[in-house]
Short mmCIF file of C-alpha atoms and ligand atoms in Angstrom, two decimals:
data_model
loop_
_atom_site.label_atom_id
_atom_site.label_comp_id
_atom_site.label_asym_id
_atom_site.label_seq_id
_atom_site.Cartn_x
_atom_site.Cartn_y
_atom_site.Cartn_z
CA MET A 1 0.07 -0.09 -0.03
CA SER A 2 1.36 3.77 -0.75
CA ILE A 3 1.39 6.13 1.73
CA ASP A 4 -0.64 7.95 -0.22
CA GLU A 5 -3.45 4.93 -0.45
CA LEU A 6 -3.57 5.36 3.56
CA THR A 7 -7.09 6.56 4.71
CA PHE A 8 -7.63 8.70 7.35
CA ARG A 9 -10.96 9.65 9.06
CA ASP A 10 -12.55 13.39 7.97
CA THR A 11 -15.70 14.58 8.58
CA ALA A 12 -16.17 11.70 10.71
CA ILE A 13 -20.14 12.30 11.56
CA PRO A 14 -20.96 10.98 8.59
CA TRP A 15 -18.20 8.71 8.48
CA ASN A 16 -15.74 9.67 5.71
CA PRO A 17 -12.40 8.46 4.76
CA ILE A 18 -9.88 10.35 2.62
CA SER A 19 -5.90 10.29 1.38
CA LEU A 20 -2.95 11.26 2.76
CA SER A 21 -3.39 14.00 -0.54
CA GLY A 22 -6.35 15.41 0.46
CA LEU A 23 -5.50 15.39 3.91
CA LEU A 24 -2.89 17.25 3.31
CA ASP A 25 -5.09 19.98 0.88
CA ILE A 26 -7.09 20.21 3.96
CA ILE A 27 -4.53 21.39 6.64
CA GLY A 28 -2.88 23.49 3.27
CA ALA A 29 -5.93 25.04 3.23
CA THR A 30 -6.94 25.16 6.58
CA ASN A 31 -7.22 29.09 8.48
CA MET A 32 -7.77 27.45 12.45
CA ILE A 33 -7.27 24.41 14.22
CA ILE A 34 -9.27 23.61 16.89
CA ILE A 35 -7.80 21.78 19.07
CA MET A 36 -10.53 18.98 21.14
CA LYS A 37 -10.10 17.56 24.80
CA THR A 38 -8.75 13.80 24.67
CA GLY A 39 -11.59 11.98 24.79
CA THR A 40 -14.56 14.14 23.47
CA GLU A 41 -17.31 12.58 22.78
CA ARG A 42 -18.63 13.12 19.38
CA ASP A 43 -21.53 14.79 20.43
CA VAL A 44 -19.07 17.45 22.32
CA ILE A 45 -17.83 18.29 18.45
CA THR A 46 -20.89 18.12 16.52
CA PRO A 47 -21.62 22.01 18.39
CA VAL A 48 -18.61 23.11 17.11
CA ILE A 49 -18.61 21.74 13.73
CA ALA A 50 -22.56 23.10 13.55
CA ARG A 51 -20.62 27.10 14.67
CA ILE A 52 -18.36 26.52 11.87
CA GLU A 53 -21.13 26.25 9.17
CA GLU A 54 -23.58 29.01 10.99
CA LEU A 55 -20.53 31.52 10.63
CA GLY A 56 -20.63 30.08 7.02
CA LEU A 57 -17.24 28.65 6.96
CA GLN A 58 -16.47 25.33 6.43
CA ALA A 59 -15.52 22.70 9.15
CA HIS A 60 -12.97 19.88 8.66
CA PRO A 61 -12.65 17.11 11.34
CA ILE A 62 -10.19 14.50 11.89
CA ILE A 63 -11.05 12.79 14.40
CA GLY A 64 -8.71 10.09 15.45
CA GLU A 65 -7.76 7.70 18.54
CA GLY A 66 -9.06 9.65 21.66
CA GLN A 67 -8.26 12.79 19.73
CA ALA A 68 -10.28 14.64 17.29
CA ILE A 69 -8.95 18.39 15.12
CA VAL A 70 -11.40 20.62 13.47
CA GLY A 71 -9.75 22.77 10.17
CA VAL A 72 -11.85 25.94 9.66
CA VAL A 73 -11.46 26.53 6.10
CA GLY A 74 -12.66 30.26 4.95
CA LEU A 75 -12.32 34.37 4.59
CA PRO A 76 -12.03 36.28 6.62
CA LEU A 77 -11.97 34.68 9.84
CA PRO A 78 -13.13 37.11 12.65
CA PRO A 79 -10.46 38.24 14.76
CA SER A 80 -12.74 36.99 17.99
CA LEU A 81 -13.40 33.94 17.05
CA ASP A 82 -10.45 32.18 18.71
CA GLU A 83 -11.56 33.37 21.99
CA MET A 84 -15.29 32.23 20.98
CA PHE A 85 -14.30 28.59 20.22
CA GLU A 86 -12.23 28.53 23.02
CA VAL A 87 -14.52 28.61 25.69
CA MET A 88 -16.83 26.03 23.61
CA PRO A 89 -17.17 22.57 25.63
CA GLY A 90 -14.74 20.23 24.71
CA VAL A 91 -12.30 22.53 22.98
CA GLU A 92 -8.63 22.46 24.49
CA ARG A 93 -6.59 24.96 22.21
CA VAL A 94 -7.46 27.29 18.90
CA VAL A 95 -4.32 27.68 16.73
CA ARG A 96 -5.07 30.80 14.12
CA VAL A 97 -2.86 29.41 11.25
CA SER A 98 -3.78 32.20 9.16
CA LYS A 99 -3.24 36.28 10.46
CA LYS A 100 -5.56 38.69 11.86
CA TYR A 101 -3.46 41.29 9.39
CA LYS A 102 -3.91 40.52 6.51
CA LEU A 103 -2.30 43.44 4.88
CA ALA A 104 0.56 44.25 7.15
CA GLY A 105 1.68 40.98 7.12
CA TRP A 106 3.35 38.92 4.81
CA ASP A 107 1.44 35.90 3.31
CA PHE A 108 -0.23 37.98 0.72
CA HIS A 109 2.62 40.55 0.19
CA PRO A 110 6.05 38.52 0.04
CA GLN A 111 7.81 41.56 -0.97
CA LYS A 112 9.23 44.75 1.48
CA THR A 113 7.10 48.11 1.16
CA VAL A 114 9.02 51.24 -0.50
CA ILE A 115 6.91 53.62 -0.23
CA ARG A 116 8.40 56.06 -2.39
CA ILE A 117 7.58 60.09 -1.88
CA ASP A 118 9.37 62.00 -5.40
CA ASP A 119 13.08 61.27 -4.96
CA VAL A 120 12.48 60.04 -1.07
CA GLU A 121 12.83 55.98 -0.37
CA ILE A 122 11.70 55.07 2.56
CA GLY A 123 12.00 51.54 3.23
CA SER A 124 14.81 50.93 0.76
CA ASP A 125 18.54 50.01 1.47
CA GLU A 126 18.84 53.94 2.27
CA VAL A 127 17.76 54.28 6.47
CA THR A 128 15.68 57.89 6.10
CA VAL A 129 16.19 60.63 8.75
CA ILE A 130 13.04 62.50 9.68
CA ALA A 131 14.43 65.23 11.51
CA GLY A 132 12.97 68.75 13.13
CA PRO A 133 11.27 70.51 16.02
CA CYS A 134 8.44 68.53 17.92
CA SER A 135 6.00 72.18 17.46
CA VAL A 136 6.02 74.68 15.22
CA GLU A 137 6.27 77.93 16.78
CA SER A 138 7.42 80.25 14.06
CA GLU A 139 8.67 81.09 10.37
CA GLU A 140 12.24 81.80 11.73
CA GLN A 141 12.27 78.31 13.76
CA VAL A 142 11.35 76.07 11.03
CA MET A 143 12.85 77.90 8.24
CA GLU A 144 16.26 77.52 10.44
CA SER A 145 15.99 73.85 11.86
CA ALA A 146 14.77 72.91 7.95
CA ARG A 147 18.14 74.22 5.99
CA ALA A 148 19.65 72.82 9.10
CA VAL A 149 18.64 69.13 9.06
CA LYS A 150 18.90 68.82 5.13
CA ALA A 151 22.27 70.68 5.16
CA LEU A 152 22.94 67.06 7.13
CA GLY A 153 21.48 64.31 5.10
CA ALA A 154 17.70 64.79 6.44
CA LYS A 155 15.61 63.54 4.05
CA LEU A 156 12.13 64.71 5.58
CA LEU A 157 11.32 67.86 8.37
CA ARG A 158 9.29 67.44 11.08
CA GLY A 159 7.08 69.45 13.19
CA GLY A 160 3.54 69.54 14.52
CA ALA A 161 1.25 71.93 13.58
CA TYR A 162 -1.66 69.77 15.78
CA LYS A 163 0.13 68.97 19.15
CA PRO A 164 -1.60 66.23 21.55
CA ARG A 165 0.06 67.55 24.68
CA THR A 166 -1.19 65.65 28.24
CA SER A 167 -2.25 68.92 29.70
CA PRO A 168 -5.03 71.11 28.09
CA TYR A 169 -2.76 73.91 29.37
CA GLU A 170 0.32 73.44 27.46
CA PHE A 171 1.42 75.09 23.43
CA ARG A 172 -0.94 72.56 21.37
CA GLY A 173 0.34 74.32 17.62
CA MET A 174 0.40 76.91 15.22
CA GLY A 175 -2.65 75.42 13.46
CA VAL A 176 -3.10 76.06 10.42
CA LYS A 177 -0.31 78.46 9.87
CA GLY A 178 2.23 75.76 11.34
CA LEU A 179 0.57 74.47 8.06
CA GLU A 180 1.34 77.20 6.09
CA ILE A 181 5.28 77.54 7.21
CA LEU A 182 5.66 73.80 6.36
CA ALA A 183 5.24 73.74 3.22
CA THR A 184 6.75 77.18 2.98
CA ALA A 185 10.98 75.23 4.49
CA ARG A 186 9.60 72.02 1.62
CA GLU A 187 9.47 75.03 -1.04
CA GLU A 188 13.04 76.39 -0.17
CA THR A 189 14.61 73.51 1.28
CA GLY A 190 13.14 70.65 -1.19
CA LEU A 191 12.35 68.54 2.00
CA LYS A 192 9.81 66.36 2.37
CA ILE A 193 7.24 66.93 5.23
CA ILE A 194 5.11 65.19 7.92
CA THR A 195 3.09 66.60 10.89
CA GLU A 196 0.80 65.06 13.10
CA VAL A 197 -3.25 64.81 12.02
CA MET A 198 -5.29 64.57 15.15
CA THR A 199 -9.40 64.20 14.05
CA PRO A 200 -10.65 63.17 10.97
CA SER A 201 -12.25 66.43 10.47
CA ASP A 202 -8.41 68.18 10.33
CA VAL A 203 -7.43 65.23 7.56
CA GLU A 204 -8.56 67.12 4.66
CA VAL A 205 -6.89 70.38 5.58
CA VAL A 206 -3.51 68.66 6.98
CA GLY A 207 -3.48 66.92 3.77
CA GLN A 208 -3.63 69.59 1.94
CA TYR A 209 -0.08 70.38 2.93
CA THR A 210 1.81 67.24 4.29
CA ASP A 211 3.99 64.69 2.65
CA ILE A 212 2.98 62.21 5.10
CA PHE A 213 0.21 62.20 8.00
CA GLN A 214 1.63 61.62 11.21
CA ILE A 215 -0.31 59.85 13.40
CA GLY A 216 0.61 59.84 16.98
CA ALA A 217 1.04 57.12 20.45
CA ARG A 218 -2.22 58.98 22.07
CA ASN A 219 -4.25 58.29 18.61
CA CYS A 220 -2.78 54.99 17.52
CA GLN A 221 -5.94 53.19 18.19
CA ASN A 222 -8.00 55.40 17.26
CA TYR A 223 -9.98 54.12 14.03
CA LEU A 224 -12.41 56.63 12.57
CA LEU A 225 -9.05 58.53 12.56
CA LEU A 226 -7.12 55.71 11.01
CA GLU A 227 -9.80 55.42 8.52
CA GLU A 228 -10.12 58.63 7.28
CA VAL A 229 -6.62 58.58 6.82
CA GLY A 230 -6.94 55.59 5.39
CA LYS A 231 -9.03 57.20 2.41
CA ALA A 232 -6.63 60.28 1.97
CA ASN A 233 -4.06 59.33 -0.71
CA LYS A 234 -0.43 59.87 1.42
CA PRO A 235 1.60 57.80 3.10
CA VAL A 236 0.86 57.66 6.60
CA MET A 237 3.39 57.05 9.92
CA LEU A 238 1.46 55.42 12.58
CA LYS A 239 3.22 55.60 15.77
CA ARG A 240 3.13 53.20 18.56
CA GLY A 241 0.67 53.67 21.33
CA LEU A 242 1.71 53.98 24.61
CA SER A 243 0.87 50.53 26.00
CA LEU A 244 0.18 48.69 22.40
CA LEU A 245 0.74 45.14 21.43
CA ILE A 246 2.77 44.86 18.67
CA GLU A 247 -0.21 42.33 17.54
CA GLU A 248 -2.58 44.83 18.27
CA TRP A 249 -0.27 47.83 15.97
CA LEU A 250 -0.20 46.02 13.22
CA LEU A 251 -4.21 45.59 13.09
CA ALA A 252 -4.27 49.51 13.81
CA ALA A 253 -2.20 49.48 10.42
CA GLU A 254 -4.73 47.24 8.99
CA TYR A 255 -7.12 49.74 9.53
CA VAL A 256 -5.64 52.31 7.39
CA MET A 257 -4.57 49.59 5.01
CA ALA A 258 -8.16 48.59 4.37
CA GLN A 259 -9.03 51.26 3.37
CA GLY A 260 -7.23 51.03 0.09
CA ASN A 261 -4.30 52.96 1.61
CA PRO A 262 -1.04 50.18 1.99
CA ASN A 263 1.34 53.30 2.27
CA VAL A 264 2.31 52.90 6.05
CA ILE A 265 5.26 53.42 8.13
CA LEU A 266 5.10 52.40 11.48
CA CYS A 267 7.34 54.25 14.23
CA GLU A 268 8.26 52.84 17.20
CA ARG A 269 8.69 55.59 19.88
CA GLY A 270 9.26 53.91 23.53
CA ILE A 271 6.41 52.32 25.38
CA ARG A 272 5.06 52.86 28.89
CA THR A 273 6.59 50.78 31.54
CA PHE A 274 8.30 50.43 35.58
CA GLU A 275 10.67 52.13 34.17
CA ASN A 276 11.20 56.08 35.24
CA ALA A 277 14.44 56.80 34.14
CA THR A 278 13.84 57.62 30.33
CA ARG A 279 10.57 58.97 29.45
CA ASN A 280 9.50 55.70 27.86
CA THR A 281 11.01 52.23 27.26
CA LEU A 282 12.72 51.67 23.83
CA ASP A 283 11.47 48.82 22.63
CA VAL A 284 14.16 48.40 20.28
CA SER A 285 12.86 44.21 19.88
CA ALA A 286 9.81 46.11 18.44
CA VAL A 287 12.30 46.31 15.27
CA PRO A 288 13.62 42.65 14.33
CA VAL A 289 9.68 41.46 15.21
CA LEU A 290 8.11 43.77 13.15
CA GLN A 291 10.15 42.59 10.38
CA SER A 292 9.29 39.24 10.68
CA MET A 293 5.46 40.29 11.51
CA SER A 294 5.41 42.97 8.18
CA HIS A 295 6.58 44.47 5.12
CA LEU A 296 5.78 47.40 6.36
CA PRO A 297 8.81 49.78 6.46
CA VAL A 298 10.22 50.42 10.37
CA PHE A 299 11.04 53.65 12.44
CA ILE A 300 12.73 54.19 15.68
CA ASP A 301 11.80 57.71 17.28
CA PRO A 302 14.64 57.84 20.07
CA SER A 303 13.21 61.22 21.17
CA HIS A 304 10.16 60.28 22.89
CA ALA A 305 11.54 57.41 24.13
CA ALA A 306 15.19 59.27 25.58
CA GLY A 307 13.04 62.69 27.04
CA LYS A 308 16.64 63.64 27.39
CA ARG A 309 18.94 65.21 25.24
CA PRO A 310 21.90 63.06 26.11
CA LEU A 311 19.89 59.68 25.99
CA VAL A 312 18.91 60.02 21.60
CA GLY A 313 22.03 59.30 20.38
CA ALA A 314 22.46 55.88 21.61
CA LEU A 315 18.92 54.84 21.03
CA ALA A 316 19.22 55.99 17.34
CA LEU A 317 22.39 54.11 16.84
CA ALA A 318 20.66 50.94 19.17
CA GLY A 319 17.28 51.59 16.65
CA VAL A 320 19.86 51.30 12.88
CA ALA A 321 21.99 48.67 14.40
CA ALA A 322 18.33 46.81 14.91
CA GLY A 323 17.69 47.56 11.43
CA ALA A 324 15.16 49.99 11.11
CA ASP A 325 14.11 51.65 8.10
CA GLY A 326 14.28 55.45 9.64
CA LEU A 327 15.02 57.74 11.87
CA MET A 328 12.90 60.52 13.32
CA ILE A 329 14.84 62.99 15.76
CA GLU A 330 13.63 66.17 17.45
CA VAL A 331 15.89 68.58 16.69
CA HIS A 332 15.59 72.56 17.46
CA PRO A 333 17.64 75.95 17.10
CA ASN A 334 17.34 76.19 20.92
CA PRO A 335 16.18 73.54 22.55
CA ASP A 336 16.04 75.25 25.88
CA LEU A 337 13.38 77.58 24.57
CA ALA A 338 11.28 75.36 22.87
CA MET A 339 7.51 75.26 23.49
CA SER A 340 7.43 71.59 23.35
CA ASP A 341 9.53 68.60 24.26
CA GLY A 342 13.28 71.16 24.74
CA ALA A 343 14.60 68.44 27.29
CA GLN A 344 14.61 65.50 24.26
CA SER A 345 15.20 68.15 21.28
CA LEU A 346 19.36 67.99 20.42
CA ASP A 347 20.60 71.13 19.15
CA PHE A 348 22.14 71.92 15.49
CA ASP A 349 25.77 70.73 17.08
CA GLU A 350 24.05 67.56 18.18
CA PHE A 351 22.61 66.62 15.57
CA ALA A 352 25.81 67.00 13.06
CA ALA A 353 27.90 64.83 16.23
CA LEU A 354 25.76 62.18 15.33
CA MET A 355 24.91 61.74 12.14
CA PRO A 356 27.68 60.53 11.25
CA LYS A 357 27.98 58.39 13.43
CA ILE A 358 24.47 56.51 12.06
CA SER A 359 25.78 56.60 8.54
CA ALA A 360 28.73 54.55 10.39
CA VAL A 361 26.07 52.44 12.00
CA SER A 362 23.88 52.46 8.91
CA GLN A 363 26.77 50.96 6.98
CA ALA A 364 28.08 48.34 9.48
CA VAL A 365 24.26 46.54 9.06
CA GLY A 366 24.62 46.85 5.33
CA ARG A 367 22.37 50.16 4.88
CA SER A 368 23.53 53.70 3.93
CA LEU A 369 22.64 57.00 4.75
CA PRO A 370 24.89 59.43 2.71
CA ILE A 371 25.87 62.39 4.45
CA PRO A 372 26.21 65.42 2.33
CA ALA A 373 30.32 66.67 1.79
CA GLY A 374 30.58 69.83 3.67
CA ALA A 375 28.52 68.91 6.60
CA GLY A 376 30.03 67.49 9.92
CA VAL A 377 31.07 68.69 13.25
C1 PEP B 1 5.50 63.54 18.41
O1 PEP B 1 6.36 63.35 17.69
O2 PEP B 1 6.05 65.30 18.31
C2 PEP B 1 4.89 63.34 19.50
C3 PEP B 1 3.92 63.86 20.40
O3 PEP B 1 5.01 62.17 19.19
P1 PEP B 1 3.88 60.74 20.13
O4 PEP B 1 2.86 60.60 19.49
O5 PEP B 1 5.22 59.67 19.72
O6 PEP B 1 4.22 60.83 21.74
MN1 MN B 2 7.26 65.77 20.36
#
């Protein structure tokens, strides 16, 4: 008897022998496997099968001596399905084969995403640096910053015109005037710009100015906002929520992508832990973990993780060493006078000293970061 002639009991209710290749076909197509407890009787398995079929999915029970598993075939599988089956009588464990994050994951997108904005590439071999002040404060401050960071090799200028602040009494941004200043800086320097949008009703106006929408950590799970930027035709940088699991973060990216916008950048900016020596704890491991789960470009924001200027450089270098596609660094002409996040903002000299180091680490890990001639310390 050849191995293919071996029979297995598929759908034991009713008894239905299948060949090995039939079994492998089922397993290959299975999106979820429900493992029943040892010794579970068929009358306990039947409601599990019925529930699967009620959901419009196919059930493939495979029943052996005292052991049974039920393959679930069909997409999409609602994310809550695992929990629904886990609490059913007789169920030992549910193993999801297909990912919850279909668009952000590698399964249906085997190539790494490279986002192109004219001549700027994000996610290619080149490490991309975004730099600039936390907030847009004045035209002079932004223009000075833009010229300085461009001369040192940054490709994009950052600056918030709408600022999420922990206290409502702090500076909350210049609004449209701030967007106009950023656009002026783009015109003069050629740098692309990225700025935060905080609410769905601002997506249109921010989209008239920015090259990339920034979704801040506090809004990472603001699903209506995510859907709104998902409908806009511009890349989105999604900063990790303060206490977000990586899978939840990818599901947030999925909200943007499900609206038809594939250009999402994930930015690790530190998470909240028990440690308070830094503002947040930079999860460097998020870089390789995300890259194993998703084709989307991954950035590190060392500034909001560190919270303190002297720590920013080390975290930036660690991010690039871990394989980040880019960095977003706060740089201010005079950090001591900054209206937000001055303590973590580098001055131009500090940024100038850091860029060649970032370039060297980029090369050490097989990437590049060209520094314009004449730039430096
Ligand atoms: C910012 O980039 O200035 C900012 C507010 O970041 P986060 O949303 O990560 O706190
Ligand atoms: Mn900031």
